[in-house]
Amino acid sequence: MKALIDGRWHGDLDSDPGLRARFDAAPRQGFRDWVRAGGAAFPAAAGRYHLYVSFACPWANRTILYRKLKGLEDAISMSVAHPSWGGPEGWRFADTELSTRDHLECRDTLHRVYTDAESGFTGRVTVPVLWDKQTRTIVSNESGDIIRMLDREFDAWGDASVRFYPDRLKAEIDALNTLIVPDVCMGVYKSGFASSQENYDRAVAALSAALDELEARLAGRDYLLGARISEADWHLFMTLVRFDAVYHPRLKCTYARLVDYPNLSRHTRRLYELPGVAEVIKLDHVRIHYFDDLGLGNPRVLPAPPARDFRDAA
Ligand SMILES: N[C@@H](CCC(=O)N[C@@H](CS)C(=O)NCC(=O)O)C(=O)O
C-alpha cells in the first residue's frame, strides 16, 4: 500500500509493519466539499476547477465521461496521470504518450497535489481529484460526489439537457446503485484483493448474483431504468467495459465473462457507441494499470471455475 502519513509520502507501507499499523490506526482524511451553482465557498465557474484523473481508474473515468457528455471540457481543465501506479511515487504526471504534465503547477506526483492542499494529510492518494485553482485546495476526491456536481452545478457552461440523476428518479437510481456499487463496482476489487479463500468466495458469489439480476433486468430494456440513461447505467458500464480485459483475468472474476451475458454485453455496447463515449475509454491505459504492480499479494487464492463447463450445450 502507498499513502501519506502526516504529510510524508510512503511508497511501500507494507514493508514497515510499524508504519502500516500507524496508518491503520490513524483517522482517515478526505475532501468532501461541494461545488454549487451560486454557492459561497466553492461557486461553480468556468476556468476555476481542474480534474486530476487516470483513464485506467473506473472511478476517475466516470468524471472524465461526465465532463465530456455534459460538454464541460472548456470549463473544467484536466491533467492525466500515467496508468502505471506501481512505482515508488504512485500516480505521476509527465508529458508522455499516456499521460500529461500537471498543467497547473508542474507537480510531478499526485501526492504533492494532496500535500499542497493539506500539508499534514494522512490517507491514500487516489484519483480523481477536483482542484480549486482559486483557493489552491482539493474540493473533493470522491468520484460519486464529483459526477453529481458535474451533472447539475455547471449547467451555465455545459449541456443542461443532459441529466443522469434527475430529482424524480433519485430513489430508483439510489436503489440500483445499492446493488451495483458494492457488489459489482467494488465487488471486482473485493474479489481480486481478497486475502483469504473465504472472502474471495463470498465476493465472487455476490458479484455473480448481482450480474445475474442485472442481466434479467435488462431483458427487453435498453437501459436499467427503461428508455432513459441514468447514473446507474454509467456505474455499471465503467466496470463492465473493463471486465473481460482485466477483471476476469487479473482480479479473478473468473465465474463468467461479460460476453457470456447477452443483455449486459448489449447494454455495454449500446453505451459505448453513444457519441463521445469511446473517446474516453482507453483500454490500453486500463491494461497497463491492472497488469502493473497493484500489490495483489494473494497468489494462494484459487480463482472460481467458469460456471459454464464442457458438458453445457454450445
Ligand atoms: N472513493 C474514491 C476511490 C477512488 C480510487 O479508489 N481510486 C484508485 C484508482 S482506481 C486509486 O487512486 N488508488 C490509489 C490508492 O488507493 O493508493 C472515488 O470513488 O473517488
Coordinates of C-alpha atoms and ligand atoms in Angstrom, one line a residue:
M1 CA 0.0 0.0 0.0
K2 CA 1.1 3.6 -0.7
A3 CA -0.1 6.5 1.4
L4 CA 0.7 9.8 3.1
I5 CA 1.1 9.8 6.9
D6 CA 1.2 13.3 8.5
G7 CA 2.1 14.7 5.1
R8 CA 5.0 12.3 4.5
W9 CA 4.8 10.0 1.5
H10 CA 5.4 6.3 1.9
G11 CA 5.6 4.3 -1.4
D12 CA 5.5 0.9 0.3
L13 CA 3.8 0.9 3.7
D14 CA 3.7 -2.9 3.9
S15 CA 7.5 -3.1 4.1
D16 CA 7.3 -1.5 7.5
P17 CA 4.8 -3.1 9.9
G18 CA 5.1 -0.3 12.4
L19 CA 4.2 2.3 9.9
R20 CA 1.4 0.2 8.5
A21 CA -0.1 -0.1 12.0
R22 CA 0.2 3.6 12.5
F23 CA -1.6 4.2 9.2
D24 CA -4.3 1.7 10.1
A25 CA -4.9 3.4 13.5
A26 CA -5.0 6.9 12.1
P27 CA -8.3 8.6 11.4
R28 CA -8.9 8.8 7.6
Q29 CA -8.9 12.2 5.9
G30 CA -10.5 13.1 2.7
F31 CA -12.0 16.0 0.9
R32 CA -15.8 16.1 0.6
D33 CA -16.7 19.7 -0.2
W34 CA -19.1 20.6 -3.0
V35 CA -19.1 23.0 -5.9
R36 CA -22.5 24.6 -6.2
A37 CA -24.1 26.9 -8.7
G38 CA -24.2 30.2 -6.9
G39 CA -22.5 28.6 -3.8
A40 CA -20.5 30.6 -1.3
A41 CA -17.4 28.5 -0.6
F42 CA -16.9 26.9 -4.0
P43 CA -19.2 28.6 -6.5
A44 CA -19.4 26.9 -9.9
A45 CA -17.5 28.9 -12.5
A46 CA -15.8 28.3 -15.9
G47 CA -12.0 28.1 -15.7
R48 CA -11.8 27.8 -11.9
Y49 CA -11.7 24.0 -11.3
H50 CA -9.3 21.3 -12.5
L51 CA -9.6 17.5 -12.6
Y52 CA -6.7 15.2 -11.9
V53 CA -7.5 11.8 -13.3
S54 CA -6.4 8.5 -14.7
F55 CA -8.1 6.8 -17.7
A56 CA -7.3 3.5 -16.0
C57 CA -9.3 4.0 -12.9
P58 CA -13.1 3.4 -13.3
W59 CA -13.9 6.0 -10.6
A60 CA -11.9 8.7 -12.3
N61 CA -13.1 7.6 -15.7
R62 CA -16.7 8.4 -14.6
T63 CA -15.6 12.0 -14.0
I64 CA -13.9 12.2 -17.4
L65 CA -17.0 10.8 -19.0
Y66 CA -19.3 13.3 -17.4
R67 CA -17.1 16.2 -18.3
K68 CA -17.3 15.0 -21.9
L69 CA -21.0 14.2 -22.0
K70 CA -22.0 17.4 -20.2
G71 CA -19.9 19.5 -22.6
L72 CA -17.6 20.8 -19.9
E73 CA -14.2 20.3 -21.5
D74 CA -13.7 24.1 -21.9
A75 CA -15.0 24.9 -18.5
I76 CA -13.0 22.4 -16.4
S77 CA -9.4 21.6 -17.3
M78 CA -7.8 18.2 -16.7
S79 CA -4.4 16.5 -16.2
V80 CA -3.9 12.8 -16.8
A81 CA -1.7 10.6 -14.6
H82 CA 0.3 7.8 -16.1
P83 CA -1.6 4.5 -15.8
S84 CA 1.4 2.7 -14.2
W85 CA 0.9 3.3 -10.5
G86 CA 3.1 0.5 -9.1
G87 CA 6.3 2.6 -8.8
P88 CA 7.5 4.2 -5.6
E89 CA 5.7 7.5 -6.3
G90 CA 2.3 6.1 -7.1
W91 CA 0.3 8.4 -9.5
R92 CA 2.7 10.5 -11.6
F93 CA 2.4 13.4 -14.1
A94 CA 4.7 13.9 -17.1
D95 CA 4.3 14.7 -20.8
T96 CA 4.3 11.2 -22.3
E97 CA 2.0 9.3 -24.8
L98 CA -0.1 8.0 -21.9
S99 CA -0.1 11.0 -19.5
T100 CA 0.2 14.8 -19.3
R101 CA 2.1 17.1 -17.0
D102 CA 0.3 18.8 -14.2
H103 CA -0.9 21.8 -16.2
L104 CA -1.3 24.0 -13.2
E105 CA 1.8 23.8 -11.1
C106 CA 4.1 21.3 -12.7
R107 CA 4.0 18.9 -9.8
D108 CA 5.3 15.5 -10.9
T109 CA 3.2 13.4 -8.4
L110 CA -0.3 13.3 -7.2
H111 CA 0.8 13.1 -3.6
R112 CA 2.2 16.6 -4.0
V113 CA -1.2 17.8 -5.0
Y114 CA -2.6 16.3 -1.8
T115 CA 0.1 17.9 0.5
D116 CA -0.3 21.2 -1.3
A117 CA -4.0 21.1 -0.3
E118 CA -3.3 19.8 3.2
S119 CA 0.3 19.7 4.4
G120 CA -0.3 17.1 7.2
F121 CA -2.6 14.8 5.2
T122 CA -2.9 11.2 6.2
G123 CA -4.6 8.8 3.8
R124 CA -4.4 7.2 0.4
V125 CA -3.7 9.3 -2.6
T126 CA -6.4 8.5 -5.1
V127 CA -7.7 9.7 -8.4
P128 CA -10.0 11.5 -9.2
V129 CA -9.3 14.9 -7.5
L130 CA -11.3 18.1 -8.1
W131 CA -8.9 21.0 -7.5
D132 CA -9.9 24.6 -7.0
K133 CA -7.4 26.9 -8.7
Q134 CA -8.5 30.0 -6.7
T135 CA -8.1 28.7 -3.2
R136 CA -5.4 26.2 -4.2
T137 CA -7.1 23.3 -2.5
I138 CA -8.9 20.0 -3.2
V139 CA -12.6 20.4 -3.2
S140 CA -13.3 16.6 -3.4
N141 CA -11.6 13.3 -4.0
E142 CA -14.8 11.4 -4.1
S143 CA -15.9 10.5 -7.6
G144 CA -19.5 9.8 -6.7
D145 CA -19.8 13.4 -5.4
I146 CA -17.9 14.9 -8.3
I147 CA -20.1 13.3 -11.0
R148 CA -23.2 14.7 -9.3
M149 CA -21.6 18.2 -9.2
L150 CA -20.8 17.9 -12.9
D151 CA -24.4 16.6 -13.6
R152 CA -26.1 19.7 -12.3
E153 CA -23.9 22.5 -10.9
F154 CA -22.2 23.6 -14.1
D155 CA -25.3 23.9 -16.4
A156 CA -24.5 27.5 -17.2
W157 CA -21.4 26.3 -19.2
G158 CA -22.5 22.8 -20.2
D159 CA -25.4 20.9 -21.7
A160 CA -28.3 21.4 -19.2
S161 CA -30.4 19.0 -21.2
V162 CA -28.2 16.1 -20.1
R163 CA -29.1 14.9 -16.6
F164 CA -28.2 11.5 -15.2
Y165 CA -29.5 11.9 -11.7
P166 CA -32.8 13.8 -12.0
D167 CA -34.8 14.6 -8.9
R168 CA -37.8 12.5 -9.8
L169 CA -35.6 9.3 -10.4
K170 CA -33.3 9.7 -7.4
A171 CA -34.9 6.9 -5.3
E172 CA -34.9 4.4 -8.2
I173 CA -31.3 5.2 -9.1
D174 CA -30.2 5.0 -5.4
A175 CA -31.8 1.6 -5.1
L176 CA -30.0 0.3 -8.2
N177 CA -26.7 1.8 -7.0
T178 CA -27.1 -0.1 -3.7
L179 CA -26.8 -3.3 -5.8
I180 CA -24.3 -2.1 -8.4
V181 CA -21.7 -0.2 -6.4
P182 CA -20.9 -2.6 -3.6
D183 CA -21.4 -5.9 -5.4
V184 CA -20.2 -5.1 -9.0
C185 CA -18.0 -1.9 -9.0
M186 CA -16.4 -2.7 -5.6
G187 CA -17.1 -6.4 -6.0
V188 CA -14.4 -6.9 -8.6
Y189 CA -11.9 -5.4 -6.2
K190 CA -13.2 -7.4 -3.2
S191 CA -12.6 -10.5 -5.4
G192 CA -9.1 -9.6 -6.7
F193 CA -7.8 -8.3 -3.4
A194 CA -9.3 -10.9 -1.1
S195 CA -6.7 -12.2 1.3
S196 CA -8.5 -15.4 2.1
Q197 CA -10.3 -18.0 0.0
E198 CA -13.4 -17.4 2.2
N199 CA -13.5 -13.7 1.4
Y200 CA -12.9 -14.3 -2.2
D201 CA -15.6 -16.9 -2.5
R202 CA -18.1 -14.5 -0.8
A203 CA -17.2 -11.6 -3.1
V204 CA -17.3 -13.6 -6.3
A205 CA -20.7 -15.1 -5.3
A206 CA -22.2 -11.7 -4.6
L207 CA -20.7 -10.4 -7.9
S208 CA -22.2 -13.2 -10.0
A209 CA -25.6 -12.9 -8.2
A210 CA -25.7 -9.2 -9.0
L211 CA -24.7 -9.7 -12.6
D212 CA -27.4 -12.4 -13.0
E213 CA -30.0 -10.0 -11.5
L214 CA -28.9 -7.1 -13.8
E215 CA -28.9 -9.5 -16.8
A216 CA -32.5 -10.4 -16.1
R217 CA -33.5 -6.8 -15.5
L218 CA -32.1 -5.8 -18.9
A219 CA -34.2 -8.3 -20.8
G220 CA -36.3 -6.2 -23.2
R221 CA -34.9 -2.9 -21.9
D222 CA -32.3 -0.6 -23.4
Y223 CA -31.1 0.8 -20.1
L224 CA -31.5 -0.1 -16.4
L225 CA -34.5 2.3 -16.0
G226 CA -36.0 1.6 -19.4
A227 CA -35.6 4.1 -22.1
R228 CA -33.6 6.7 -20.2
I229 CA -29.9 6.6 -19.3
S230 CA -29.1 7.2 -15.7
E231 CA -26.1 7.4 -13.3
A232 CA -26.7 3.7 -12.5
D233 CA -26.0 2.7 -16.2
W234 CA -22.7 4.6 -16.1
H235 CA -21.6 2.9 -12.8
L236 CA -22.3 -0.5 -14.3
F237 CA -20.8 0.4 -17.7
M238 CA -17.4 1.6 -16.2
T239 CA -16.9 -1.8 -14.6
L240 CA -18.3 -4.0 -17.4
V241 CA -16.3 -2.2 -20.1
R242 CA -13.1 -3.4 -18.3
F243 CA -14.5 -6.8 -17.3
D244 CA -13.1 -9.2 -19.9
A245 CA -9.9 -7.2 -20.5
V246 CA -8.8 -7.0 -16.8
Y247 CA -11.2 -8.0 -14.1
H248 CA -11.7 -11.5 -15.4
P249 CA -8.0 -12.4 -15.9
R250 CA -6.4 -10.2 -13.3
L251 CA -8.9 -9.8 -10.4
K252 CA -10.0 -13.4 -10.6
C253 CA -13.6 -12.6 -11.7
T254 CA -13.5 -15.9 -13.5
Y255 CA -17.0 -17.3 -13.0
A256 CA -18.2 -15.8 -16.3
R257 CA -17.1 -13.2 -18.8
L258 CA -19.1 -10.2 -20.0
V259 CA -19.6 -11.9 -23.3
D260 CA -21.4 -14.8 -21.6
Y261 CA -24.2 -12.4 -20.6
P262 CA -26.1 -11.3 -23.8
N263 CA -28.1 -8.5 -22.2
L264 CA -25.2 -7.0 -20.2
S265 CA -23.0 -7.2 -23.3
R266 CA -25.6 -5.4 -25.4
H267 CA -26.0 -2.7 -22.7
T268 CA -22.3 -2.1 -22.6
R269 CA -22.0 -1.9 -26.3
R270 CA -25.0 0.4 -26.6
L271 CA -23.5 2.9 -24.1
Y272 CA -20.0 2.6 -25.7
E273 CA -21.5 3.6 -29.1
L274 CA -23.0 6.8 -27.9
P275 CA -21.2 9.9 -29.2
G276 CA -18.2 10.8 -27.1
V277 CA -18.0 7.7 -25.0
A278 CA -15.5 5.6 -26.9
E279 CA -13.1 8.6 -26.9
V280 CA -12.8 8.5 -23.1
I281 CA -12.5 4.7 -22.7
K282 CA -8.8 3.8 -23.0
L283 CA -8.3 0.1 -22.6
D284 CA -4.5 0.5 -23.2
H285 CA -4.3 2.5 -20.0
V286 CA -6.6 0.1 -18.2
R287 CA -4.5 -2.9 -19.2
I288 CA -1.2 -1.3 -18.3
H289 CA -2.6 -0.3 -14.9
Y290 CA -4.1 -3.6 -13.9
F291 CA -1.2 -5.7 -15.1
D292 CA 1.2 -3.4 -13.2
D293 CA 2.2 -4.0 -9.7
L294 CA -1.0 -3.5 -7.8
G295 CA 0.1 -5.2 -4.6
L296 CA -2.1 -8.2 -5.2
G297 CA -0.5 -10.3 -2.5
N298 CA -2.8 -13.3 -2.7
P299 CA -1.3 -15.9 -5.0
R300 CA -2.9 -18.8 -2.9
V301 CA -6.5 -17.7 -3.5
L302 CA -7.8 -20.0 -6.2
P303 CA -10.0 -18.4 -8.9
A304 CA -13.5 -19.7 -9.4
P305 CA -14.0 -22.2 -12.2
P306 CA -16.1 -21.0 -15.2
A307 CA -19.8 -21.5 -14.5
R308 CA -20.3 -23.0 -18.0
D309 CA -18.5 -26.3 -18.3
F310 CA -17.8 -28.5 -21.3
R311 CA -21.0 -30.5 -20.8
D312 CA -23.1 -27.4 -21.4
A313 CA -24.7 -27.2 -24.8
A314 CA -22.9 -24.8 -27.1
Ligands
LIG1 N1 -13.5 6.9 -3.3 C1 -12.7 7.1 -4.4 C2 -11.9 5.9 -4.7 C3 -11.1 6.1 -5.9 C4 -10.0 5.0 -6.0 O1 -10.0 4.0 -5.3 N2 -9.0 5.3 -7.0 C5 -8.0 4.3 -7.1 C6 -7.7 4.0 -8.6 S1 -9.0 3.0 -9.3 C7 -6.7 4.9 -6.6 O2 -6.3 6.1 -6.9 N3 -5.9 4.1 -5.8 C8 -4.7 4.5 -5.3 C9 -4.5 4.1 -3.8 O3 -5.5 3.6 -3.3 O4 -3.5 4.3 -3.3 C10 -13.6 7.6 -5.5 O5 -14.5 6.9 -5.9 O6 -13.3 8.7 -6.0

